[in-house]
Coordinates of C-alpha atoms and ligand atoms in Angstrom, one line a residue:
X1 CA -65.0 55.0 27.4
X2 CA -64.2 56.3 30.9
X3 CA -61.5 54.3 32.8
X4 CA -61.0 54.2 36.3
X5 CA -57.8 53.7 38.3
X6 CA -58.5 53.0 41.7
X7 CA -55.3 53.8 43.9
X8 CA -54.3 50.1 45.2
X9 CA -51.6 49.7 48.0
X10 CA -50.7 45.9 47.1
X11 CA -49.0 45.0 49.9
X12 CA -47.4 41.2 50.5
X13 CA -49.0 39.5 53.1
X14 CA -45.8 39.3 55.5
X15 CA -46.1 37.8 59.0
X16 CA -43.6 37.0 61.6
X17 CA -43.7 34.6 64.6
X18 CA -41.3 36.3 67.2
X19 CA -40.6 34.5 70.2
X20 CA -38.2 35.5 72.5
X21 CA -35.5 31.9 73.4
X22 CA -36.4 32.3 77.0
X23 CA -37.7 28.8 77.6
X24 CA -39.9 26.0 75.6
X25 CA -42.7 27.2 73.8
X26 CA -45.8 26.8 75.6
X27 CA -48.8 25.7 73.5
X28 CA -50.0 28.8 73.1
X29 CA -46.8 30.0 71.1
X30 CA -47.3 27.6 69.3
X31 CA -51.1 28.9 68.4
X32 CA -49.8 31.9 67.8
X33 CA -47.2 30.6 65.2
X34 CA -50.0 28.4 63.9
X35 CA -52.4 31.3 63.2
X36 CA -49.5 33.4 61.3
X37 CA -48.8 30.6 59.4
X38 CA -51.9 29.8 58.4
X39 CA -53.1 33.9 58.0
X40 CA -49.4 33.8 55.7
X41 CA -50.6 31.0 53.5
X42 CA -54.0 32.2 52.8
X43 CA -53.2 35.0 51.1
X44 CA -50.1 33.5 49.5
X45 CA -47.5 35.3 52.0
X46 CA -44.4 34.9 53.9
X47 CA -44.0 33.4 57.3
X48 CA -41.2 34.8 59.2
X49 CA -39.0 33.3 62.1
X50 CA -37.7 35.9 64.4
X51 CA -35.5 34.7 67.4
X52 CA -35.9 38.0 70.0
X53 CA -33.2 37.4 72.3
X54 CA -32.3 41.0 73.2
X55 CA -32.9 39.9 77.1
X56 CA -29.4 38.3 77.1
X57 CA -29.7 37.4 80.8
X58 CA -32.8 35.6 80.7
X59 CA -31.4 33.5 77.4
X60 CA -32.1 29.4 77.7
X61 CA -30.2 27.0 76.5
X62 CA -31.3 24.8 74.3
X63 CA -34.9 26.9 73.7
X64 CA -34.0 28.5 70.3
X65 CA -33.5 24.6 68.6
X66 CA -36.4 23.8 70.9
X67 CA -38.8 26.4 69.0
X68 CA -37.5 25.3 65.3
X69 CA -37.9 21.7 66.2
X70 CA -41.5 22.4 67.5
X71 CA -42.5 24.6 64.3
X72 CA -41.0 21.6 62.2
X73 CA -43.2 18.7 64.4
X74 CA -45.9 20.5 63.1
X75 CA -45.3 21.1 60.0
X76 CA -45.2 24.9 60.4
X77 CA -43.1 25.5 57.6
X78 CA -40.5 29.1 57.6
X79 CA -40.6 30.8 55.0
X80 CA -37.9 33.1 55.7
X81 CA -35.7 33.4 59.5
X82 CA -33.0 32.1 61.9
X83 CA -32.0 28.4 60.4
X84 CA -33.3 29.3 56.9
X85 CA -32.3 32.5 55.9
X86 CA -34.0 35.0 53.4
X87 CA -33.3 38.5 52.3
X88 CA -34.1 40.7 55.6
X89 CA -31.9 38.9 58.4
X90 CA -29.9 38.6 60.7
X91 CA -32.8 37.1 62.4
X92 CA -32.0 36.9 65.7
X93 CA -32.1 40.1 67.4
X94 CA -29.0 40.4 68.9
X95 CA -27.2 40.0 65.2
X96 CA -29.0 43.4 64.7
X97 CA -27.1 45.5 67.8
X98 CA -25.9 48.4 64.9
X99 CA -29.3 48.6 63.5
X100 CA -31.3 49.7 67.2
X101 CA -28.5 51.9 67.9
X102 CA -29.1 54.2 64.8
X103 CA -32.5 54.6 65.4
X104 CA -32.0 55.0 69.0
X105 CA -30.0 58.5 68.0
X106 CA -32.4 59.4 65.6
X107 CA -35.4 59.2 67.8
X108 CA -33.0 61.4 70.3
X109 CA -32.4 64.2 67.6
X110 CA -35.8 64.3 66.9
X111 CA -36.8 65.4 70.8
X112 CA -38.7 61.7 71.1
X113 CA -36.5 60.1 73.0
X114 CA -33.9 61.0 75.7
X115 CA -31.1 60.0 78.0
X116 CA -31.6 58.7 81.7
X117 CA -28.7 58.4 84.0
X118 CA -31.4 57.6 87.1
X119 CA -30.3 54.6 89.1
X120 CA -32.0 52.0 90.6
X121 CA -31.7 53.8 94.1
X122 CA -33.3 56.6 92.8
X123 CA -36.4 55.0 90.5
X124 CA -37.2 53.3 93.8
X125 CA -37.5 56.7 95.9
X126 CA -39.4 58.0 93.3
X127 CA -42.1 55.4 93.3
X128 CA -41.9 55.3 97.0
X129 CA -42.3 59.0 97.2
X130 CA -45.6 58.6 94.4
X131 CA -46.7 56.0 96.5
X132 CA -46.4 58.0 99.9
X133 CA -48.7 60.7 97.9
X134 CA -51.1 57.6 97.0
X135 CA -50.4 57.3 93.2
X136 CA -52.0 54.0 92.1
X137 CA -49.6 53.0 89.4
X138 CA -46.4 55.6 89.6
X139 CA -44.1 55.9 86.9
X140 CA -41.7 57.3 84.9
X141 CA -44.0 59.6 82.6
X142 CA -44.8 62.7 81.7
X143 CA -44.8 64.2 84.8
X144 CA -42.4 62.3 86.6
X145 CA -39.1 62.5 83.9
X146 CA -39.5 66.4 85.2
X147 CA -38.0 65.4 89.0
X148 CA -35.6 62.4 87.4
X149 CA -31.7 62.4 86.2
X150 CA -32.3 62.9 82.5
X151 CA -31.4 64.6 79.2
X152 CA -34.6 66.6 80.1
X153 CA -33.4 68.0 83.2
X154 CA -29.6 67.9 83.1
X155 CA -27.7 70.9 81.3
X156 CA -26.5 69.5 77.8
X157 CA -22.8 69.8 78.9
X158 CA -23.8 67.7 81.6
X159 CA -25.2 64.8 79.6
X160 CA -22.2 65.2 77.5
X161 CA -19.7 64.5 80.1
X162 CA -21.6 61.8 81.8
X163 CA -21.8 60.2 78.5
X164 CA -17.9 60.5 77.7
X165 CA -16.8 59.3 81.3
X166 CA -19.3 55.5 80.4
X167 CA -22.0 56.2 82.8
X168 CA -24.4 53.9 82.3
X169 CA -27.6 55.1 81.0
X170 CA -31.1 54.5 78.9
X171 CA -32.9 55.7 76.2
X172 CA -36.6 56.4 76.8
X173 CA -39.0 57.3 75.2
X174 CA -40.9 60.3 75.2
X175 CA -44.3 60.1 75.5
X176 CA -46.5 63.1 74.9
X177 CA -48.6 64.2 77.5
X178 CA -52.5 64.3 76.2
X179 CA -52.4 62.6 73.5
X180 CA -55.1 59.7 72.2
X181 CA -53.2 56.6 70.9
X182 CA -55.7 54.4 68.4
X183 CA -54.7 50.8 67.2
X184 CA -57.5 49.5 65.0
X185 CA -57.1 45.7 65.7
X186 CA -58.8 43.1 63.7
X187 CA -60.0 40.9 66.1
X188 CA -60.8 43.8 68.4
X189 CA -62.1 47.1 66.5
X190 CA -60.6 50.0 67.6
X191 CA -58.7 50.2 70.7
X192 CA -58.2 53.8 72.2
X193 CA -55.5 54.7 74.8
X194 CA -55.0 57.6 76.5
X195 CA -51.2 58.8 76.4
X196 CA -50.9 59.8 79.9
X197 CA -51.2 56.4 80.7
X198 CA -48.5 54.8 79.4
X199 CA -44.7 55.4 81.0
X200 CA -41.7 56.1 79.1
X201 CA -40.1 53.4 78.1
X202 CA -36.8 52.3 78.4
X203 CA -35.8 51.7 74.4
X204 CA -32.6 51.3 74.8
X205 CA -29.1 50.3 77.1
X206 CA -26.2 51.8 77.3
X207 CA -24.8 47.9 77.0
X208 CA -26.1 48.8 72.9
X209 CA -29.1 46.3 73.9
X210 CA -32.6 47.6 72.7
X211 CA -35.6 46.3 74.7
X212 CA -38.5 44.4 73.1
X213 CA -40.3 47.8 72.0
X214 CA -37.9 49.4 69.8
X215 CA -36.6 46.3 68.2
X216 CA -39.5 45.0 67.8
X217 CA -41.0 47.7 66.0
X218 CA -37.5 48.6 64.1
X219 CA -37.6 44.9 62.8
X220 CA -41.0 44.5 61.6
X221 CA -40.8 47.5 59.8
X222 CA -37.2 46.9 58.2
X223 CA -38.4 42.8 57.5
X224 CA -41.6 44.8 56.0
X225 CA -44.2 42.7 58.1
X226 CA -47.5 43.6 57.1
X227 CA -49.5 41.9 59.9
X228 CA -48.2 41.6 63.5
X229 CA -50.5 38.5 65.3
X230 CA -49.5 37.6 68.5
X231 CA -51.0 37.1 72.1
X232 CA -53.1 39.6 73.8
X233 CA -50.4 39.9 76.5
X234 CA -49.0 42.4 74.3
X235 CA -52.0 44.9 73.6
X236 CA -51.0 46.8 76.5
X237 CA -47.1 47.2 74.7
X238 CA -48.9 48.6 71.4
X239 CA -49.3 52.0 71.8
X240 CA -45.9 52.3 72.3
X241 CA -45.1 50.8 69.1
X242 CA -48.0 53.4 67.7
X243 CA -45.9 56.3 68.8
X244 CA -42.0 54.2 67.9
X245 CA -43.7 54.0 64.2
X246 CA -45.2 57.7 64.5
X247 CA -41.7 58.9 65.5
X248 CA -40.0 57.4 63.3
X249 CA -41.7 58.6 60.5
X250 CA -43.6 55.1 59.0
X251 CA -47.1 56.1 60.0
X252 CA -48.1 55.4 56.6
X253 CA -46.7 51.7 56.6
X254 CA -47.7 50.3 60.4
X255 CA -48.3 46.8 60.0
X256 CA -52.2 45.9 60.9
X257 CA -52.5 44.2 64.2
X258 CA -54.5 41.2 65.6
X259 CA -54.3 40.3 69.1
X260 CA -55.1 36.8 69.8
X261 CA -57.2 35.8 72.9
X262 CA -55.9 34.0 76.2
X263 CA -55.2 30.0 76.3
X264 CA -57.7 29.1 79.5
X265 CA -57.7 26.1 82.3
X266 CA -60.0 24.0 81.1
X267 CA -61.9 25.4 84.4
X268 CA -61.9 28.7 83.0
X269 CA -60.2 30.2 85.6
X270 CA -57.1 32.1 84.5
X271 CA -54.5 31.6 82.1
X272 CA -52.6 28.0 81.1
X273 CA -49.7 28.5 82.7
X274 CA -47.0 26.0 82.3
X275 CA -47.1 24.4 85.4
X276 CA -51.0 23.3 85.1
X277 CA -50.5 20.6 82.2
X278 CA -48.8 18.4 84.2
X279 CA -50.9 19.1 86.5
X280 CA -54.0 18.5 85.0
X281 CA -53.1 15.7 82.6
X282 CA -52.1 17.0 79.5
X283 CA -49.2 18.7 78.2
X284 CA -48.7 22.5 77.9
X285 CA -45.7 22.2 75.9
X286 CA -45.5 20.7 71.9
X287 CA -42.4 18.6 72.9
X288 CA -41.0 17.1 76.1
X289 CA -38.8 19.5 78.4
X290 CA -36.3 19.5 80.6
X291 CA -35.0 23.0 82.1
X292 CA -31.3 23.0 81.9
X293 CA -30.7 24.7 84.9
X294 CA -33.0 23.3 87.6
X295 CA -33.8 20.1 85.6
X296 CA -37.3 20.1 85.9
X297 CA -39.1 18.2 83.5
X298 CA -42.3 18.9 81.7
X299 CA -43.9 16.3 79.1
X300 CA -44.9 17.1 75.5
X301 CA -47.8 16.1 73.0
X302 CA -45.2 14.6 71.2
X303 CA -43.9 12.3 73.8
X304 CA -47.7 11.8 75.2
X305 CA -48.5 10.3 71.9
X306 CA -50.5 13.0 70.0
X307 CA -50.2 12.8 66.6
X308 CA -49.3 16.5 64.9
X309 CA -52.6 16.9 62.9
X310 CA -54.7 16.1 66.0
X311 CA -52.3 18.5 67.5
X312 CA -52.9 21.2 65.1
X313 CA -56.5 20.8 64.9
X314 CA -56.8 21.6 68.9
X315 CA -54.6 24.9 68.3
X316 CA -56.5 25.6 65.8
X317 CA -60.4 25.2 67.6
X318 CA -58.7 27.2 70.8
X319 CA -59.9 30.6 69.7
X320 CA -60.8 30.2 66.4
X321 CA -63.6 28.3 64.4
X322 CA -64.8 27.7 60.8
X323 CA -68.1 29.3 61.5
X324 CA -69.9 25.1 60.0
X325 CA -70.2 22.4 62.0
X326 CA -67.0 20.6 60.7
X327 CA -64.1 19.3 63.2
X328 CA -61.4 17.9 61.3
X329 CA -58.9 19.9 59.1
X330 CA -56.0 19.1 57.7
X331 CA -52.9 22.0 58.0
X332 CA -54.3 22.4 54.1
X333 CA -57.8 23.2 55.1
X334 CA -57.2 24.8 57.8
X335 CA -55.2 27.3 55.3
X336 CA -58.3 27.4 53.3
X337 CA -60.5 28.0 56.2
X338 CA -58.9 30.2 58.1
X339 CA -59.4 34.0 58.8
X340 CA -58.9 36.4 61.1
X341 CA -62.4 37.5 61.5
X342 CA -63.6 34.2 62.6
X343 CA -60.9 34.4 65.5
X344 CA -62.6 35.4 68.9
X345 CA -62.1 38.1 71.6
X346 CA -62.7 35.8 74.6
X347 CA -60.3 33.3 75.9
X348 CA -60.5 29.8 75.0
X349 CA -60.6 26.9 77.5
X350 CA -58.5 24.1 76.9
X351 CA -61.0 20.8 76.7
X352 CA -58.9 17.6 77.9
X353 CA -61.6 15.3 76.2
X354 CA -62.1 16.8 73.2
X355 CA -58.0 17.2 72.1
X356 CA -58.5 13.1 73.2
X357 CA -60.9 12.9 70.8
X358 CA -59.0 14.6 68.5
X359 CA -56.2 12.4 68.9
X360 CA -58.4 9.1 68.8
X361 CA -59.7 10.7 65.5
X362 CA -56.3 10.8 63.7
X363 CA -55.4 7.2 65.1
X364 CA -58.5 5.6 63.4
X365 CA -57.7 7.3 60.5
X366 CA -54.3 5.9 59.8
X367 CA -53.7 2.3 57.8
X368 CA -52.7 -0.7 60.5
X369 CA -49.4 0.1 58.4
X370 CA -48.5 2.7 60.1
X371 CA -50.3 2.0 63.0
X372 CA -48.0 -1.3 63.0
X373 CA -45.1 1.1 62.3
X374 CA -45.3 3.2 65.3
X375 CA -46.6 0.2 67.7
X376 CA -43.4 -2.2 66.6
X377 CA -41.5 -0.2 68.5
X378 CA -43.2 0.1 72.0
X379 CA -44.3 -3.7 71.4
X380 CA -40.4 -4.2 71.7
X381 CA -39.9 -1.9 74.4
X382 CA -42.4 -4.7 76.6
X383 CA -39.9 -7.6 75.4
X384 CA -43.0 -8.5 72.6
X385 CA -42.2 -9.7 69.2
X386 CA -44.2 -10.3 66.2
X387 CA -44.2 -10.4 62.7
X388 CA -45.0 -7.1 60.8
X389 CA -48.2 -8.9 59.1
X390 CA -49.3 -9.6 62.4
X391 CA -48.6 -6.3 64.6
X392 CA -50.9 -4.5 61.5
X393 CA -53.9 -7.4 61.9
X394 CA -53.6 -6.6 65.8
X395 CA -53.5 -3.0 64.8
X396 CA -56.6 -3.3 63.1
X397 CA -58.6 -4.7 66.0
X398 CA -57.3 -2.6 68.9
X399 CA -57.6 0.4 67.0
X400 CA -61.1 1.7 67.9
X401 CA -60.6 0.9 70.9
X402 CA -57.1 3.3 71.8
X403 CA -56.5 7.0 71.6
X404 CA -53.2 6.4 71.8
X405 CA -50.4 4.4 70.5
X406 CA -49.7 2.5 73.7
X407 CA -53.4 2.3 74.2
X408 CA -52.6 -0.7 72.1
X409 CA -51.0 -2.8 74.8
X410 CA -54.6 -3.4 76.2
X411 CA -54.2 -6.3 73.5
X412 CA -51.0 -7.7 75.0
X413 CA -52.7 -11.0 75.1
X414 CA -51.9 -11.3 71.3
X415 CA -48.1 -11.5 72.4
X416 CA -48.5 -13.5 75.3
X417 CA -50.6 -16.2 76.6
X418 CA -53.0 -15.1 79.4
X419 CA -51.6 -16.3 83.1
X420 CA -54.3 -14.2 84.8
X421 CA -57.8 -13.7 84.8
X422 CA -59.7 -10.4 85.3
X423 CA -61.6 -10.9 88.4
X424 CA -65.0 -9.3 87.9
X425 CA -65.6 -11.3 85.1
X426 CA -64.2 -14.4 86.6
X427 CA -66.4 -13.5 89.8
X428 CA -69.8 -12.6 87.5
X429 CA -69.3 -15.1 84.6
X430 CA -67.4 -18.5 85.9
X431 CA -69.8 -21.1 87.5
X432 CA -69.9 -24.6 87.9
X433 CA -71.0 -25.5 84.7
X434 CA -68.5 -23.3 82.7
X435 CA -66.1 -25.6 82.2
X436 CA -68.7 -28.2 80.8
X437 CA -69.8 -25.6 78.3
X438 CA -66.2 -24.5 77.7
X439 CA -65.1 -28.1 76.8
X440 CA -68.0 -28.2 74.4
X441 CA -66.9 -24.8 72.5
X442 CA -63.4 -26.2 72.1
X443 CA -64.7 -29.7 70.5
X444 CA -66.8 -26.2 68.1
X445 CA -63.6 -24.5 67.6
X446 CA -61.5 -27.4 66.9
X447 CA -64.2 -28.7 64.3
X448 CA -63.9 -25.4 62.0
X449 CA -62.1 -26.2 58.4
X450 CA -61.7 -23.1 57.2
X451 CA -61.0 -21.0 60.4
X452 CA -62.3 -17.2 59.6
X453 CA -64.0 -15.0 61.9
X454 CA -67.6 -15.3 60.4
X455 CA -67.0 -19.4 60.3
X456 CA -66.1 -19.3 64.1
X457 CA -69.1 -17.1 64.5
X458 CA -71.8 -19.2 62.8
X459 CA -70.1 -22.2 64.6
X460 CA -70.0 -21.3 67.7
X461 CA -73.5 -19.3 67.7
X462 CA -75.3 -22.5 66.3
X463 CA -74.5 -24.6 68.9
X464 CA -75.3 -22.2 72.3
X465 CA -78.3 -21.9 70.1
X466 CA -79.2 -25.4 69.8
X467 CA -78.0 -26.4 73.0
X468 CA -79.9 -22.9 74.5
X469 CA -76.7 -21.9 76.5
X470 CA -76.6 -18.4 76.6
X471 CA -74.3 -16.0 74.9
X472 CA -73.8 -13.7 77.6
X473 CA -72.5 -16.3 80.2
X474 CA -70.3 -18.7 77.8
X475 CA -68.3 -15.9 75.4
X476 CA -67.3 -13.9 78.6
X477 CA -65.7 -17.2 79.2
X478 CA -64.4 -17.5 76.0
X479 CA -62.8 -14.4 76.0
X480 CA -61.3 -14.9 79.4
X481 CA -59.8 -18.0 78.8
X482 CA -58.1 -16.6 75.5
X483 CA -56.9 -13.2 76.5
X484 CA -57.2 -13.4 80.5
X485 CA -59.5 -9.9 80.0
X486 CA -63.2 -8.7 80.1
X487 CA -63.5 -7.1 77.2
X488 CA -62.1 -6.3 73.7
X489 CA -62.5 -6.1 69.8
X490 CA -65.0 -9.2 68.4
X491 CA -64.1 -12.2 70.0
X492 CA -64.5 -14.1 67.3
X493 CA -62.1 -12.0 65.6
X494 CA -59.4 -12.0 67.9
X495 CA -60.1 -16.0 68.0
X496 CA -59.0 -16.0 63.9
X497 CA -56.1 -14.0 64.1
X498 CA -55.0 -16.4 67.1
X499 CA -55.5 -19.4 65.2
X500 CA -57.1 -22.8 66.0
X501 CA -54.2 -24.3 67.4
X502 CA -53.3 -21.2 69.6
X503 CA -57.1 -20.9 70.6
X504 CA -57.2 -24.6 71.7
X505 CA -54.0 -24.3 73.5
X506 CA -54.9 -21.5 75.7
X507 CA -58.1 -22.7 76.6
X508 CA -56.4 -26.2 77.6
X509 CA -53.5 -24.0 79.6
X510 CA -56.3 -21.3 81.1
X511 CA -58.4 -23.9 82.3
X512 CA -55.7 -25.6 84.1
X513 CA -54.2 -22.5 85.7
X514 CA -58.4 -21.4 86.6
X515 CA -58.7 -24.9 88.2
X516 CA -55.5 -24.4 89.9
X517 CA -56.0 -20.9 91.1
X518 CA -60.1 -20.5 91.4
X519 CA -62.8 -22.2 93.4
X520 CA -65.7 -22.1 91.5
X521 CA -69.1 -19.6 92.2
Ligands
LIG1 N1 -40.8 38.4 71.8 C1 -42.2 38.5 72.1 C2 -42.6 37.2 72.7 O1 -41.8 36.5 73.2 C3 -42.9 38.7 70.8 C4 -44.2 39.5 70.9 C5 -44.6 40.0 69.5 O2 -44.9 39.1 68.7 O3 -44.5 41.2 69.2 O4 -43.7 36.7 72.6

């Protein structure tokens, strides 16, 4: 019997969400943290929570709890990072200071990194003097470090000294001249860039600070991440992290990368910034936001009434798609569902109606209990009171009617007896003889024993029928005397749930305050 042993690198599915606490997390953060999440799951992995802060100056308050509370809103559950721990912190970057430094020496040794002393004065001549000589894009680079203040340049004791007496200085990175970088991304294929393009980076500050690059690539590789997903802004920041894993000797173990296409205006045109949702009419941020320092405020989904699930299941159609025809997934199927593969190159536009119809979805979907649950309290909020039993019956009939919660005030007239009287239907519907045909309904109403929406129904549709009144000129009528409105849920059912002796009390009071206020047509 011949056996065969085919060589199998097993590697756990590890994925990170890394945002840096520089503000709220836009929606498209959130997408991103979504898709690892949901990438993690599927293949029975680890989702990691990585606070990048090493930008101290450009730190926000309040945005790190902002992020976790977000994750938790959705039900994004952390496997491992900053507020839950795990085997591979600190999480947050700027616990790690001692870790970047070492590697920032290393990569020095090794002749792929070195010292710059330059100052702002003089990177400014320098690109002034490369744009003088009409270079498109000047930089520091290959051929540039040559002219510049550097460990290249500078005569060893010379470095030495300026280093002993604190100048302040950074680490950059060496990037070799003709060189072809390759990233083979999953949603992308192969992506080739040519090395003379890209600048030498600053990796490192003499404040002991790494920038984004190095620690980025230092922590996914120390947190073994096997899969770096994140927003196609960074594609063009990825052959550097090619050539930071290539120096630093873990070729063999680069995570695989997936860049995730642009969030669009719903026009198309350009990227959802922050400032467009408020704009536009819809949030751009998972929960409300108010910046500390200016005290702008922006509104959230979660303040705007959107249920999570509806929430998730727009994230999760902006750039992605099963690949059938269904629309509705719960975080569980989604998990199921999900790939990479099915995740597109092109940016996705963000569609106002459909993440309503989303929403609308979720709302018909839950029981009046909970309906009644999170109505109660906006009921209260407009000085209305009701009994539980009630607020859910109410619930039940507004319900296909609202998107959202407060949607459900369009029935206030179940809390409050109508005082006014929508005018296009008073103007179209109330003639001369309406109040004839209205006195007849209520001797109909009153008459009904057992007073249930199919009873009131038969009742009342028997007698337009044998007196040949028609429908569509004396329930109009009905309606308006009852709820002071045009339209609504069955009439007949809202009659019910009102009861015969509130029915017949609000026609008696609405015909008085009519005769009062209108003329007849
Ligand atoms: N800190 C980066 C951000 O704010 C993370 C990018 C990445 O995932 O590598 O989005």
């Amino acid at each position: 019997m011949l056996l065969y042993f085919y060589p199998m690198s097993f590697k756990k599915v590890r994925v990170r969400f890394a945002p840096s606490p520089t503000g709220p997390l836009h929606m498209g953060g959130v997408r991103t943290a979504l898709y690892n999440y949901l990438f993690a799951k599927k293949h029975g992995g680890d989702f990691i929570l990585r606070i990048e802060d090493t930008d101290q100056k450009r730190l926000v308050d309040g945005a790190e709890d902002y992020i976790i509370e977000s994750l938790a809103w959705c039900g994004i559950e952390i496997d491992e990072g900053v507020g839950k721990g795990g085997d591979h912190g600190p999480y947050r970057q700027s616990e790690r200071k001692e870790i970047y430094k070492e590697y920032a020496n290393q990569l020095i040794e090794s002749g792929n990194a070195y010292y710059a002393f330059d100052t702002s004065e003089e990177l400014e001549q320098m690109r002034n003097r490369l744009k003088a000589a009409k270079v498109a894009t000047p930089q520091y680079n290959g051929v540039t470090r040559e002219t510049m203040k550097n460990s290249l340049t500078l005569s060893d004791d010379e470095v030495k000294s300026r280093l002993a007496s604190g100048e302040p200085y950074t680490v950059r990175i060496k990037v070799p001249r003709k060189e072809e970088i390759r990233i083979k991304d999953i949603i992308r294929g192969w992506v080739v860039v040519h090395s003379s393009k890209i600048d030498d980076k600053i990796i490192f500050k003499s404040d002991g600070m790494p920038t984004y690059h190095m620690a980025n690539v230092i922590d996914d590789h120390l947190m073994k991440i096997s899969h770096v997903i994140r927003g196609e802004e960074w594609l063009p920041s990825t052959p550097v992290h090619v050539l930071l894993y290539k120096f630093l000797g873990w070729e063999d173990e680069m995570p695989e990368f997936a860049h995730l296409p642009l969030l669009l205006k719903p026009d198309g045109n350009g990227k959802l910034s922050k400032r467009d949702g408020d704009q536009l009419g819809f949030p751009v941020f998972p929960l409300a936001w108010t910046d500390p320092q200016s005290g702008e405020k922006y509104s959230g989904y979660r303040e705007n009434g959107y249920f999570p699930e509806a929430f998730l299941n727009i994230l999760a159609f902006l750039g992605w798609n099963p690949g059938t025809t269904s629309e509705f997934f719960s975080l569980e199927e989604l998990i199921n569902a999900f790939s990479l593969e099915r995740v597109g190159k092109s940016g996705s536009k963000f569609d106002l109606e459909k993440a309503h119809w989303y929403n609308q979805h979720y709302l018909r979907a839950k029981s009046n209990k909970e309906l009644a649950e999170l109505f109660i309290p906006i009921l209260n909020e407009n000085n209305y009171t009701a009994d539980v039993e009630y607020v859910e019956k109410v619930c039940g009939l507004m319900k296909e009617r609202a998107t959202f919660i407060p949607d459900m005030l369009e029935g206030k007239y179940f809390f409050e007896r109508p005082t006014e009287f929508d005018e296009t239907t008073m103007k179209k519907k109330w003639k001369e003889e309406s109040p004839s045909i209205i006195a007849d309904l209520r001797e109909v109403i009153e008459s009904i024993k057992d007073f249930t929406s199919d009873n009131i129904e038969r009742n009342i549709k028997d007698h337009l029928e044998k007196h040949k009144i028609s429908i569509g000129l004396a329930m109009p009528n009905l309606r308006l005397l009852t709820c002071g409105v045009g339209s609504g849920p069955s009439i007949f059912d809202v009659i019910a749930l009102l009861g015969k002796e509130e029915t017949l009390s609000r026609i008696d009071g609405s015909l008085e305050l009519i005769q009062k206020q209108q003329p007849v047509n």
